[in-house]
mmCIF file of C-alpha atoms in Angstrom:
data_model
loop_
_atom_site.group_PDB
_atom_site.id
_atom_site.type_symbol
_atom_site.label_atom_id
_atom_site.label_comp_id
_atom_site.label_asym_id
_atom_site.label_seq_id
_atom_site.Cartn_x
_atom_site.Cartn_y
_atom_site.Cartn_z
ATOM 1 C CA UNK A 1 183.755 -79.851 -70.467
ATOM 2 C CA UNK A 2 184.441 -79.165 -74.132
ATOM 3 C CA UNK A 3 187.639 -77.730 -74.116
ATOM 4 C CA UNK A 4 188.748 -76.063 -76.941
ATOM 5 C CA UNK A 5 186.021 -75.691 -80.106
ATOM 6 C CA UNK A 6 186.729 -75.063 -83.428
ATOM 7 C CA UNK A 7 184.691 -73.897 -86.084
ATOM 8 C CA UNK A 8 184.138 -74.566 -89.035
ATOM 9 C CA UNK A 9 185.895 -77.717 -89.128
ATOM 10 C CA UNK A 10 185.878 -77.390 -93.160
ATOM 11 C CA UNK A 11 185.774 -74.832 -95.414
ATOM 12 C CA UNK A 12 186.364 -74.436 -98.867
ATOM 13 C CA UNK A 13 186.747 -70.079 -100.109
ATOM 14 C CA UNK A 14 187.557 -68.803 -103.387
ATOM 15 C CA UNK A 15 190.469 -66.978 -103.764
ATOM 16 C CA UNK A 16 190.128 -63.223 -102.987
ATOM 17 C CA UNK A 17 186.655 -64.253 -100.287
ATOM 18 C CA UNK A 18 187.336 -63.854 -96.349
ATOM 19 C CA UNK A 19 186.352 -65.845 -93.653
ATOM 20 C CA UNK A 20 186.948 -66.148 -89.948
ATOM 21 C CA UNK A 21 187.468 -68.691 -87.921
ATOM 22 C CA UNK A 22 186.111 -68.854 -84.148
ATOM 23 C CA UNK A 23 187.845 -70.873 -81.559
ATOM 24 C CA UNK A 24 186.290 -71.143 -77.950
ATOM 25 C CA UNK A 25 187.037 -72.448 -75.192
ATOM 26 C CA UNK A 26 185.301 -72.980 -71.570
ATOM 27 C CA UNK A 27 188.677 -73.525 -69.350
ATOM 28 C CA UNK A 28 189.020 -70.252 -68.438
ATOM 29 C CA UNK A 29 192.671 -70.427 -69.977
ATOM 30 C CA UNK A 30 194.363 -67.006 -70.336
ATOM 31 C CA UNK A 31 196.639 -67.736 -73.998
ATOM 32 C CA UNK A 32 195.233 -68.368 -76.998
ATOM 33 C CA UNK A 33 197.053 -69.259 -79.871
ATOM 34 C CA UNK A 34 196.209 -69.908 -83.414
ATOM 35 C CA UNK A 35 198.739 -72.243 -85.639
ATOM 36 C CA UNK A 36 198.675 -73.446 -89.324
ATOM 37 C CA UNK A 37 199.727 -76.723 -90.007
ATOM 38 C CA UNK A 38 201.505 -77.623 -93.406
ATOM 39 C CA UNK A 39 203.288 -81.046 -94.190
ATOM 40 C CA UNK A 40 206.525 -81.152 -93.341
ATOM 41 C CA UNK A 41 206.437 -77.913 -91.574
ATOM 42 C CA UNK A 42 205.034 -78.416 -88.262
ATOM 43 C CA UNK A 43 203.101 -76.162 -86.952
ATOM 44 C CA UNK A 44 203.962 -72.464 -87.187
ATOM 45 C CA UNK A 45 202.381 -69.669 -84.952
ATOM 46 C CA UNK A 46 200.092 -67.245 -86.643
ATOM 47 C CA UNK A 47 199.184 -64.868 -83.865
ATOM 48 C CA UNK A 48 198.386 -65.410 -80.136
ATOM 49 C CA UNK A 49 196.840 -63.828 -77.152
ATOM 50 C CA UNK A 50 197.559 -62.992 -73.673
ATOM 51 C CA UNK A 51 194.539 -62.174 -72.474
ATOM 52 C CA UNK A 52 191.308 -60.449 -73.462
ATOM 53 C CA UNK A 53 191.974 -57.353 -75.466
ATOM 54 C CA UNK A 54 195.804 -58.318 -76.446
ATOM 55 C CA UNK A 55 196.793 -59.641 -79.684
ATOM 56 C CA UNK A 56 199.903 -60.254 -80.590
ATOM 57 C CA UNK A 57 202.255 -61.540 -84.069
ATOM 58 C CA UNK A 58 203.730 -64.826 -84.367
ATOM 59 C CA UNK A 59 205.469 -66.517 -86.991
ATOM 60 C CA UNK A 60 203.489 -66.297 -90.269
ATOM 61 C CA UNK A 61 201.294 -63.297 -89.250
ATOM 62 C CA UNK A 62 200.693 -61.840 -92.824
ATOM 63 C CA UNK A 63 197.282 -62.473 -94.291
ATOM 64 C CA UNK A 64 196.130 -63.085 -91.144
ATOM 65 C CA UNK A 65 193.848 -61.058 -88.264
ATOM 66 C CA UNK A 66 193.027 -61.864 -85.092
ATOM 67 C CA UNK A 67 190.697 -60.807 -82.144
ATOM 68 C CA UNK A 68 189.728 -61.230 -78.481
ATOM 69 C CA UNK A 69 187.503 -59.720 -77.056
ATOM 70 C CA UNK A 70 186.242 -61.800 -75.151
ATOM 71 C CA UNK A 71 188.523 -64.238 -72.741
ATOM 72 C CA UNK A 72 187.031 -67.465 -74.364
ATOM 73 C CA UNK A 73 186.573 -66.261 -77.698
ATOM 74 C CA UNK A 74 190.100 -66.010 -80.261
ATOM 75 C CA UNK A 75 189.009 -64.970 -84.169
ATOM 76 C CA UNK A 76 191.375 -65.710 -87.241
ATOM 77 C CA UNK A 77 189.694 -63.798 -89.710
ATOM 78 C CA UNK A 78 191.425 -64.199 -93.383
ATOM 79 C CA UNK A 79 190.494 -60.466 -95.220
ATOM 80 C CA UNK A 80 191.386 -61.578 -98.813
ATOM 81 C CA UNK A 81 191.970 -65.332 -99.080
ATOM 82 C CA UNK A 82 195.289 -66.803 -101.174
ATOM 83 C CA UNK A 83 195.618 -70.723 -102.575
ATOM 84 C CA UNK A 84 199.055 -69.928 -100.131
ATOM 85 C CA UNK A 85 196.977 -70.025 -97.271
ATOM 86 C CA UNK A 86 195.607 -73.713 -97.625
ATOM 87 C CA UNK A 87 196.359 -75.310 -94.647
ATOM 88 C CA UNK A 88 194.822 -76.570 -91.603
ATOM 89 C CA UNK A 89 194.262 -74.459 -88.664
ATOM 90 C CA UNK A 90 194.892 -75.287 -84.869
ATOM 91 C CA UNK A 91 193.380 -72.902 -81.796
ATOM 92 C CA UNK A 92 195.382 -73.678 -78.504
ATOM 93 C CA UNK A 93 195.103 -72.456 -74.988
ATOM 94 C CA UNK A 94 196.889 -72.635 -72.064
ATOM 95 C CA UNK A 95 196.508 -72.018 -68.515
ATOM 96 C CA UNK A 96 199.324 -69.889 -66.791
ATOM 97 C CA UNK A 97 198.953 -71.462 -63.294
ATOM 98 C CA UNK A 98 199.292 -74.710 -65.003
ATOM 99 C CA UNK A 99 202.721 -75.035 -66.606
ATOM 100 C CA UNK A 100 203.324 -74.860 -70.017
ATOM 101 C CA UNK A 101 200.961 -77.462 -71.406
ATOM 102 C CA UNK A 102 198.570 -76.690 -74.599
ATOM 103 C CA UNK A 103 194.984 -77.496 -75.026
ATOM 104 C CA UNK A 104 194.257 -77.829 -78.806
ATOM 105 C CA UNK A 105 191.107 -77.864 -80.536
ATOM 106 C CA UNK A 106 190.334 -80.417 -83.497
ATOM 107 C CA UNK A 107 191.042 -77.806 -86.475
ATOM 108 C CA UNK A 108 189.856 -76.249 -89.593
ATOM 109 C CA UNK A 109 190.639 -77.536 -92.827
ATOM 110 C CA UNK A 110 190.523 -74.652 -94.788
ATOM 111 C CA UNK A 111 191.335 -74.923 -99.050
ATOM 112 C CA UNK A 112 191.447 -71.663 -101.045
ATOM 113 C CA UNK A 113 190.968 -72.460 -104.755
ATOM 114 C CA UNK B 1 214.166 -69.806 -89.658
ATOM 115 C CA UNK B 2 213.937 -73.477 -87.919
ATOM 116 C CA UNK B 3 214.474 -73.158 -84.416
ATOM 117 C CA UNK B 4 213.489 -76.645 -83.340
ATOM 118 C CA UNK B 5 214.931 -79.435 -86.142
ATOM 119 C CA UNK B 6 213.371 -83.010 -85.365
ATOM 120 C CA UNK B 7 214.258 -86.400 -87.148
ATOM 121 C CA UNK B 8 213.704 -88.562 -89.263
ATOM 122 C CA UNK B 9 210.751 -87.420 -90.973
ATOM 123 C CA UNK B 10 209.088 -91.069 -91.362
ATOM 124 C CA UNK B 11 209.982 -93.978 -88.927
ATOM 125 C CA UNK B 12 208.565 -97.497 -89.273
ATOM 126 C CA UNK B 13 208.702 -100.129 -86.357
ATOM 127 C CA UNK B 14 208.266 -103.296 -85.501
ATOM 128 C CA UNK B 15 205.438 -104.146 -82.993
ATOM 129 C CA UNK B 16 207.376 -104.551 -79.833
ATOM 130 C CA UNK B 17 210.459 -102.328 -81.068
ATOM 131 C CA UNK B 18 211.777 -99.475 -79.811
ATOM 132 C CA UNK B 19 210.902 -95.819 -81.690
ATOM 133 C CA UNK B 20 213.210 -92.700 -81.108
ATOM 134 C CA UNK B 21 212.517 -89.684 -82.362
ATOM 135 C CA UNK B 22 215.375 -87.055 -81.958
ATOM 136 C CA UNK B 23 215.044 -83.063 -81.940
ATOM 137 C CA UNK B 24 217.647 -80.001 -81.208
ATOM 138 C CA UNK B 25 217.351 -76.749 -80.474
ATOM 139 C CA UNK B 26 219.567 -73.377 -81.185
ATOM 140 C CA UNK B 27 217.997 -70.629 -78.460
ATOM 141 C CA UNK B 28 218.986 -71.453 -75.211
ATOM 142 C CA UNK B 29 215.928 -69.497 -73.436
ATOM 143 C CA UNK B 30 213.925 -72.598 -73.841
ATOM 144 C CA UNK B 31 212.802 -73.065 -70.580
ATOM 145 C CA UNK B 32 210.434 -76.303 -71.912
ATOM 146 C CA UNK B 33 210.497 -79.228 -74.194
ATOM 147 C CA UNK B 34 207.500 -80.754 -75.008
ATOM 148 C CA UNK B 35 206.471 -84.106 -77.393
ATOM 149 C CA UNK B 36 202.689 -84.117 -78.423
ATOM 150 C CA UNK B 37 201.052 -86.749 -80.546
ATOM 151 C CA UNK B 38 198.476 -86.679 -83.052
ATOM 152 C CA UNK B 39 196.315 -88.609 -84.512
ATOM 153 C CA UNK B 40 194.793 -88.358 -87.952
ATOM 154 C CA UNK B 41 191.867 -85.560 -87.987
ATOM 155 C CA UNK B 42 192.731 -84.577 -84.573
ATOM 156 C CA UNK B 43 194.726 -82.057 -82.762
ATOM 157 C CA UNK B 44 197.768 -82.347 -81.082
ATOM 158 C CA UNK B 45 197.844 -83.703 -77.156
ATOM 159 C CA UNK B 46 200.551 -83.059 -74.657
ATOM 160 C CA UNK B 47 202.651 -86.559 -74.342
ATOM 161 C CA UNK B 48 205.404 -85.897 -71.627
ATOM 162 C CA UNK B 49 207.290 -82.724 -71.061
ATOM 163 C CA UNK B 50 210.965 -82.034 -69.584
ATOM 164 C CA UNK B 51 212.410 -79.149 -68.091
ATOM 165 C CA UNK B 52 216.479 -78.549 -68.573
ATOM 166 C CA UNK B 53 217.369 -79.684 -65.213
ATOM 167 C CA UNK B 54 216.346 -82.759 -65.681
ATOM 168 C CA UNK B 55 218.398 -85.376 -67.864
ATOM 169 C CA UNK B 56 215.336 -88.033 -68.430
ATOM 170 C CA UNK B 57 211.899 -88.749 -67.735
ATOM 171 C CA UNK B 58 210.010 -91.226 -67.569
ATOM 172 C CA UNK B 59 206.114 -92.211 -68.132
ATOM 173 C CA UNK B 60 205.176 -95.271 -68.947
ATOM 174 C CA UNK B 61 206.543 -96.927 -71.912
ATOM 175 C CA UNK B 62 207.399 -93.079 -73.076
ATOM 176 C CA UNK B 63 210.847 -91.197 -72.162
ATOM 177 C CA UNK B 64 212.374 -87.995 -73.100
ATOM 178 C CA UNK B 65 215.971 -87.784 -73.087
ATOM 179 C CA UNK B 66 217.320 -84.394 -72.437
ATOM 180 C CA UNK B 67 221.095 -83.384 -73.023
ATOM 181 C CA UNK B 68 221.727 -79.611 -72.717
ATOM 182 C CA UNK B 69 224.834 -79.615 -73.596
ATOM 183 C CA UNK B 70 224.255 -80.728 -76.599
ATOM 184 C CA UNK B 71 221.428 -78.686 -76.568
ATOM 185 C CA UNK B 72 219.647 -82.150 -78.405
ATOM 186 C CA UNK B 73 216.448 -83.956 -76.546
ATOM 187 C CA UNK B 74 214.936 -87.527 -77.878
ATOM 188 C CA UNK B 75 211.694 -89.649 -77.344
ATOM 189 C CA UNK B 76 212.090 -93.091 -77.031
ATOM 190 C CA UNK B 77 208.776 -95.924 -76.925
ATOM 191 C CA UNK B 78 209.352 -98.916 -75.387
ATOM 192 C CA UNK B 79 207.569 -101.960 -76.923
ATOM 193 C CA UNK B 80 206.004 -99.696 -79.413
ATOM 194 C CA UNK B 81 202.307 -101.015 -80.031
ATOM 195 C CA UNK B 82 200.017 -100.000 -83.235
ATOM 196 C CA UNK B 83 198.134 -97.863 -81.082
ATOM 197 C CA UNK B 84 201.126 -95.340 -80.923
ATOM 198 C CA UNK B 85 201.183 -94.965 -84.764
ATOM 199 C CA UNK B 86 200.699 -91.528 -85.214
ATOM 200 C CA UNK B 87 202.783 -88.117 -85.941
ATOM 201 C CA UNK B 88 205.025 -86.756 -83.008
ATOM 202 C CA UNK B 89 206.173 -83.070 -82.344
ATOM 203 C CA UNK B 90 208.655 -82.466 -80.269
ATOM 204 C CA UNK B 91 208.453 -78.501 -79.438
ATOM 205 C CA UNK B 92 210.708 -75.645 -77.259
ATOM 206 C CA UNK B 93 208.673 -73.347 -74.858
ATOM 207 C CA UNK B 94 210.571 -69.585 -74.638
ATOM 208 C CA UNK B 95 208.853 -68.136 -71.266
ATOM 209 C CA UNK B 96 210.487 -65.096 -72.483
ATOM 210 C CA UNK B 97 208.332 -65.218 -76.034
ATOM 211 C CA UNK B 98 205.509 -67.090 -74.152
ATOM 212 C CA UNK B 99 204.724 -69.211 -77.272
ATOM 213 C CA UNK B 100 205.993 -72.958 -78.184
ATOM 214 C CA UNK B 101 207.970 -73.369 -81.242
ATOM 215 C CA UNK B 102 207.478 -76.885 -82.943
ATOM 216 C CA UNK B 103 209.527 -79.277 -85.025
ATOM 217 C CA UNK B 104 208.665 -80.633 -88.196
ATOM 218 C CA UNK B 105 206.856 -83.514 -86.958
ATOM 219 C CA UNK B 106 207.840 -87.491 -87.378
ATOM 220 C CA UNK B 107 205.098 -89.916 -89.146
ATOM 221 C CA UNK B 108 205.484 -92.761 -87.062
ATOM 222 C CA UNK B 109 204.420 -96.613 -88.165
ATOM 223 C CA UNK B 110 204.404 -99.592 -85.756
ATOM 224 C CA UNK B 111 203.617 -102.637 -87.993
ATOM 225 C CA UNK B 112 201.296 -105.624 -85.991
#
């Protein structure tokens, strides 16, 4: 039972290249979620899912794309890449016949230079 | 736009002292106040939880104090040990939003 998979788990991009970044997982959770995680900011949402097919905008949503479609799969894809969006990047997931408690995966450091 | 504002930012403790860790909130649709813990290079994992109705809970050497009123909630460790050095969240589930909103997080640092 993995959980919830991230990958990469580094990544370094040039500033103006695009990536994505997969998150799995094999709980058969509904939500997905993907955060960014800046010191002394928390974490703030990007964009999350309720189910396959459904995206929706969270907190910091520009720069940012996201897709599901499939229910384990949840892509963060980054079109055009900015030294703003250095950060490291948590997937979640969550159950909704079990409460309100999050699964994270182990992140993505990502650095744009 | 901070929703959930958590303090202090750093806390250092004694081994055997007693670490709280104190958050409020502004939306009162929070239906669910969360702490989770993480560890350096890892990701964040559930602590304890509280719902509203409930003034305190319990787990362990871990409790969440809850005060609606005040619209404020708190973690307290008993006997904190080195093991629990690490950062703390405390977060604010909106059912309504369906998403968790977190604090800032609090470095903590229990000294052997």
């Amino acid at each position: 039972n993995a959980g919830v998979t991230q990958t990469p788990k580094f990544r370094v991009l040039k500033t103006g290249q695009s990536m994505t970044l997969l998150c799995a997982q094999d709980m058969n959770h509904e939500y997905m979620y993907w955060y960014r995680q800046d010191p002394g900011m928390g974490l703030r949402l990007i964009h999350y899912s309720v189910g396959e097919g459904t995206t929706a905008k969270g907190e910091v949503p520009d720069g940012y794309n996201v897709s599901r479609l499939k229910k384990q799969n949840f892509l963060l894809g980054l079109e055009s890449a900015a030294p703003s969006q250095t950060s490291v990047y948590f997937c979640a997931s969550r159950s909704t016949r079990q409460g309100y408690g999050y699964t994270f995966g182990s992140g993505t450091r990502l650095t744009v230079v | 736009q901070q929703q959930v504002k958590q303090s202090p930012q750093s806390l250092i403790v004694q081994k055997g002292g007693i670490s709280i860790i104190n958050c409020a909130y502004e939306n009162t649709a929070f239906d669910y106040f969360p702490w989770y813990q993480q560890f350096p290079g890892k990701g964040p994992a559930l602590l304890i939880a509280i719902r509203p109705d409930v003034s305190e809970k319990k787990e362990g050497r871990f409790t969440i104090s809850f005060n609606k009123s005040a619209k404020q909630f708190s973690l307290h460790i008993m006997d904190s040990q080195p093991g629990d050095s690490a950062t703390y969240f405390c977060a604010a589930h909106s059912g309504s939003a369906r998403q968790l909103t977190f604090g800032s997080g609090t470095q903590l640092t229990v000294l052997p």
